[in-house]
CSV table of C-alpha atoms in Angstrom, one decimal:
chain,number,residue,atom,x,y,z
A,132,UNK,CA,187.6,-0.5,47.9
A,133,UNK,CA,184.6,1.6,46.4
A,134,UNK,CA,182.1,-0.2,44.2
A,135,UNK,CA,180.6,1.6,41.0
A,136,UNK,CA,177.7,2.6,42.8
A,137,UNK,CA,179.7,4.6,45.5
A,138,UNK,CA,181.3,6.6,42.9
A,139,UNK,CA,179.7,9.4,40.6
A,140,UNK,CA,179.9,7.5,37.5
A,141,UNK,CA,181.4,4.2,35.5
A,142,UNK,CA,184.2,6.2,34.3
A,143,UNK,CA,185.2,7.0,37.8
A,144,UNK,CA,185.2,3.5,38.8
A,145,UNK,CA,187.1,2.3,35.7
A,146,UNK,CA,189.8,4.9,36.4
A,147,UNK,CA,190.0,3.8,40.1
A,148,UNK,CA,190.3,0.1,38.7
A,149,UNK,CA,193.3,1.0,36.3
A,150,UNK,CA,195.2,2.5,38.9
A,151,UNK,CA,198.0,0.6,40.4
A,152,UNK,CA,198.3,-0.3,44.4
A,153,UNK,CA,201.4,2.4,44.3
A,154,UNK,CA,199.0,4.8,43.0
A,155,UNK,CA,196.2,3.9,45.4
A,156,UNK,CA,198.8,4.2,48.0
A,157,UNK,CA,200.0,7.4,47.1
A,158,UNK,CA,196.6,8.7,46.9
A,159,UNK,CA,195.5,7.4,50.1
A,160,UNK,CA,198.5,9.0,51.8
A,161,UNK,CA,197.8,12.2,50.0
A,162,UNK,CA,193.9,12.0,51.2
A,163,UNK,CA,195.0,11.2,54.8
A,164,UNK,CA,197.4,14.1,55.0
A,165,UNK,CA,195.0,16.6,53.7
A,166,UNK,CA,192.1,15.4,55.8
A,167,UNK,CA,191.4,17.2,58.9
A,168,UNK,CA,190.4,13.8,60.4
A,169,UNK,CA,191.8,10.2,60.6
A,170,UNK,CA,190.1,8.6,57.7
A,171,UNK,CA,189.5,4.9,57.1
A,172,UNK,CA,192.4,2.6,57.1
A,173,UNK,CA,193.0,0.9,53.6
A,174,UNK,CA,193.4,-2.8,55.1
A,175,UNK,CA,192.9,-4.6,51.8
A,176,UNK,CA,195.5,-2.4,49.8
A,177,UNK,CA,198.1,-2.5,52.9
A,178,UNK,CA,197.7,-6.1,52.9
A,179,UNK,CA,198.3,-6.4,49.1
A,180,UNK,CA,201.4,-4.1,49.1
A,181,UNK,CA,202.7,-6.1,52.1
A,182,UNK,CA,202.2,-9.5,50.3
A,183,UNK,CA,204.0,-7.9,47.4
A,184,UNK,CA,207.2,-6.9,49.1
A,185,UNK,CA,207.1,-10.5,51.1
A,186,UNK,CA,207.3,-12.2,47.7
A,187,UNK,CA,210.2,-10.2,46.8
A,188,UNK,CA,212.1,-11.0,50.2
A,189,UNK,CA,211.1,-14.5,50.0
A,190,UNK,CA,212.4,-14.9,46.6
A,191,UNK,CA,215.9,-13.8,47.6
A,192,UNK,CA,215.5,-14.7,51.4
A,193,UNK,CA,218.7,-16.5,51.6
A,194,UNK,CA,220.9,-14.2,49.8
A,195,UNK,CA,219.4,-11.0,51.9
A,196,UNK,CA,219.7,-13.0,55.1
A,197,UNK,CA,223.3,-13.7,54.1
A,198,UNK,CA,224.2,-9.9,53.3
A,199,UNK,CA,224.4,-7.7,56.2
A,200,UNK,CA,224.0,-4.8,54.0
A,201,UNK,CA,220.5,-5.8,52.9
A,202,UNK,CA,219.4,-6.8,56.2
A,203,UNK,CA,219.9,-3.2,57.4
A,204,UNK,CA,217.5,-2.0,54.8
A,205,UNK,CA,214.7,-4.1,56.0
A,206,UNK,CA,212.1,-3.1,58.8
A,207,UNK,CA,212.0,-5.0,61.9
A,208,UNK,CA,208.8,-6.9,60.8
A,209,UNK,CA,210.7,-7.8,57.5
A,210,UNK,CA,213.9,-9.1,59.3
A,211,UNK,CA,211.4,-11.2,61.5
A,212,UNK,CA,209.6,-12.7,58.2
A,213,UNK,CA,213.0,-13.2,56.4
A,214,UNK,CA,214.4,-15.3,59.5
A,215,UNK,CA,211.2,-17.1,59.7
A,216,UNK,CA,211.2,-18.2,56.4
A,217,UNK,CA,214.7,-19.1,56.1
A,218,UNK,CA,214.5,-21.5,59.2
A,219,UNK,CA,211.3,-23.1,58.0
A,220,UNK,CA,212.3,-23.6,54.6
A,221,UNK,CA,215.7,-24.9,55.9
A,222,UNK,CA,214.0,-27.2,58.6
A,223,UNK,CA,211.7,-28.5,55.9
A,224,UNK,CA,214.5,-29.3,53.3
A,225,UNK,CA,216.9,-30.8,55.7
A,226,UNK,CA,213.9,-33.2,57.2
A,227,UNK,CA,212.4,-34.1,53.5
A,228,UNK,CA,215.1,-34.2,51.1
A,229,UNK,CA,218.6,-33.2,52.2
A,230,UNK,CA,218.8,-36.0,54.9
A,231,UNK,CA,218.3,-38.5,52.5
A,232,UNK,CA,221.4,-37.5,50.1
A,233,UNK,CA,225.0,-37.9,50.8
A,234,UNK,CA,226.7,-35.7,53.2
A,235,UNK,CA,228.6,-33.8,50.7
A,236,UNK,CA,225.3,-32.8,49.1
A,237,UNK,CA,223.2,-31.9,52.2
A,238,UNK,CA,223.7,-27.9,52.0
A,239,UNK,CA,220.9,-26.0,50.8
A,240,UNK,CA,223.4,-23.2,49.9
A,241,UNK,CA,226.0,-25.4,48.0
A,242,UNK,CA,225.4,-28.2,45.4
A,243,UNK,CA,228.5,-29.6,47.1
A,244,UNK,CA,230.3,-29.0,50.3
A,245,UNK,CA,233.5,-29.3,48.0
A,246,UNK,CA,232.5,-26.0,46.4
A,247,UNK,CA,233.0,-22.9,48.6
A,248,UNK,CA,230.3,-20.5,46.5
A,249,UNK,CA,226.8,-20.3,47.3
A,250,UNK,CA,225.6,-21.5,44.0
A,251,UNK,CA,222.1,-22.5,45.4
A,252,UNK,CA,221.3,-19.0,46.6
A,253,UNK,CA,218.9,-17.0,44.2
A,254,UNK,CA,220.5,-13.7,43.6
A,255,UNK,CA,219.1,-10.7,42.0
A,256,UNK,CA,220.6,-10.0,38.5
A,257,UNK,CA,221.9,-6.5,39.1
A,258,UNK,CA,222.9,-6.1,35.2
A,259,UNK,CA,219.3,-6.6,34.1
A,260,UNK,CA,217.9,-3.6,32.0
A,261,UNK,CA,215.5,-1.2,33.7
A,262,UNK,CA,213.5,1.7,32.6
A,263,UNK,CA,214.3,5.0,34.6
A,264,UNK,CA,214.3,8.9,34.6
A,265,UNK,CA,216.4,11.4,36.5
A,266,UNK,CA,215.2,14.6,37.9
A,267,UNK,CA,218.5,16.1,37.3
A,268,UNK,CA,221.2,16.2,34.9
A,269,UNK,CA,223.7,13.3,35.7
A,270,UNK,CA,226.8,13.2,33.8
A,271,UNK,CA,229.8,10.8,33.1
A,272,UNK,CA,228.1,7.7,33.9
A,273,UNK,CA,230.1,4.7,33.2
A,274,UNK,CA,227.5,2.1,31.7
A,275,UNK,CA,230.1,-0.8,31.2
A,276,UNK,CA,232.4,-1.4,34.0
A,277,UNK,CA,235.9,-2.8,33.3
A,278,UNK,CA,237.6,-2.1,36.4
A,279,UNK,CA,238.8,-5.5,36.9
A,280,UNK,CA,240.8,-5.2,33.7
A,281,UNK,CA,239.0,-8.5,31.6
A,282,UNK,CA,240.7,-9.0,28.5
A,283,UNK,CA,238.1,-9.0,25.4
A,284,UNK,CA,239.1,-12.4,24.2
A,285,UNK,CA,242.3,-11.5,22.0
A,286,UNK,CA,244.3,-10.8,24.9
A,287,UNK,CA,244.2,-7.0,25.1
A,288,UNK,CA,241.9,-5.0,27.7
A,289,UNK,CA,238.3,-4.0,26.5
A,290,UNK,CA,238.2,-0.5,26.1
A,291,UNK,CA,235.7,1.4,28.2
A,292,UNK,CA,232.8,2.9,26.7
A,293,UNK,CA,232.0,6.8,26.4
A,294,UNK,CA,230.6,8.1,29.7
A,295,UNK,CA,226.9,8.5,29.5
A,296,UNK,CA,224.8,11.7,30.3
A,297,UNK,CA,221.5,11.5,31.4
A,298,UNK,CA,219.0,14.5,31.0
A,299,UNK,CA,216.2,15.3,33.7
A,300,UNK,CA,212.8,14.0,32.8
A,301,UNK,CA,213.5,11.8,29.9
A,302,UNK,CA,213.3,7.9,30.1
A,303,UNK,CA,216.3,5.7,29.6
A,304,UNK,CA,216.7,2.1,29.4
A,305,UNK,CA,219.8,1.0,31.3
A,306,UNK,CA,221.7,-1.8,33.1
A,307,UNK,CA,220.5,-1.4,36.6
A,308,UNK,CA,224.1,-1.9,38.1
A,309,UNK,CA,225.4,1.1,36.1
A,310,UNK,CA,222.7,3.4,38.1
A,311,UNK,CA,222.4,1.6,41.3
A,312,UNK,CA,224.2,4.3,43.1
A,313,UNK,CA,221.8,6.9,41.8
A,314,UNK,CA,218.9,4.7,42.8
A,315,UNK,CA,220.1,4.7,46.4
A,316,UNK,CA,220.9,8.3,46.4
A,317,UNK,CA,217.1,9.0,45.3
A,318,UNK,CA,218.5,10.8,42.1
A,319,UNK,CA,217.1,8.2,39.5
A,320,UNK,CA,213.6,7.0,39.8
A,321,UNK,CA,212.6,3.5,38.4
A,322,UNK,CA,209.7,3.1,36.1
C-alpha cells in the first residue's frame, strides 16, 4: 500500500485509507484492465480478502461441507481449505474432548446420537435482515412465506402479507430469505 509521501497529498492518503478492501480490489482490477502493461501484484490486499473469505468459510464449515449445493459454489482451493479445516477440527475434538464423553455424546454434529438433527452445526441465519438495492423493477416479492400452512396460534392459517415491489436504485431493508433468489440471479446487490 502506498504511503502518504507516495501520494500527492494527505487528502489523497486519507481517501485511500478510508476505502474498503472491496473498493481497493475493484480499483486494482480497473487499473490492471486499463494499463497497457502488467502492474504490481497487490499481495497484501489479496491476502486480506482471502482471509476474510476463509473466516466466513470457517464459521459455517461443517454446514457447507455437508451441503452439496454449497460445496459446488466453492473454488478448488476453498474446497481443499474447508476439507482440511473440518478434518483437523474433528480430529482435535475427538482426541481432546469427545473421546472422554459417553458414547451417545461423542458426535461433533449432534448433542446426542439419539437426536437425528445436526444441532451442533452452525448454520447461516437466512431470515436475518439485510440492506439491498435492485437495478431493475421487481414486483410481487413475497416477504413472509407461509407455504407450509402454519397456523397463527388460534388454529387458523396466517394470512400472507401483500406482495412487495422494489423500485430500481432504492435501498431496502428486508429479510435475506425473501430476496435470496434475486441475489443469486444477480438482480439484487447487497450493501
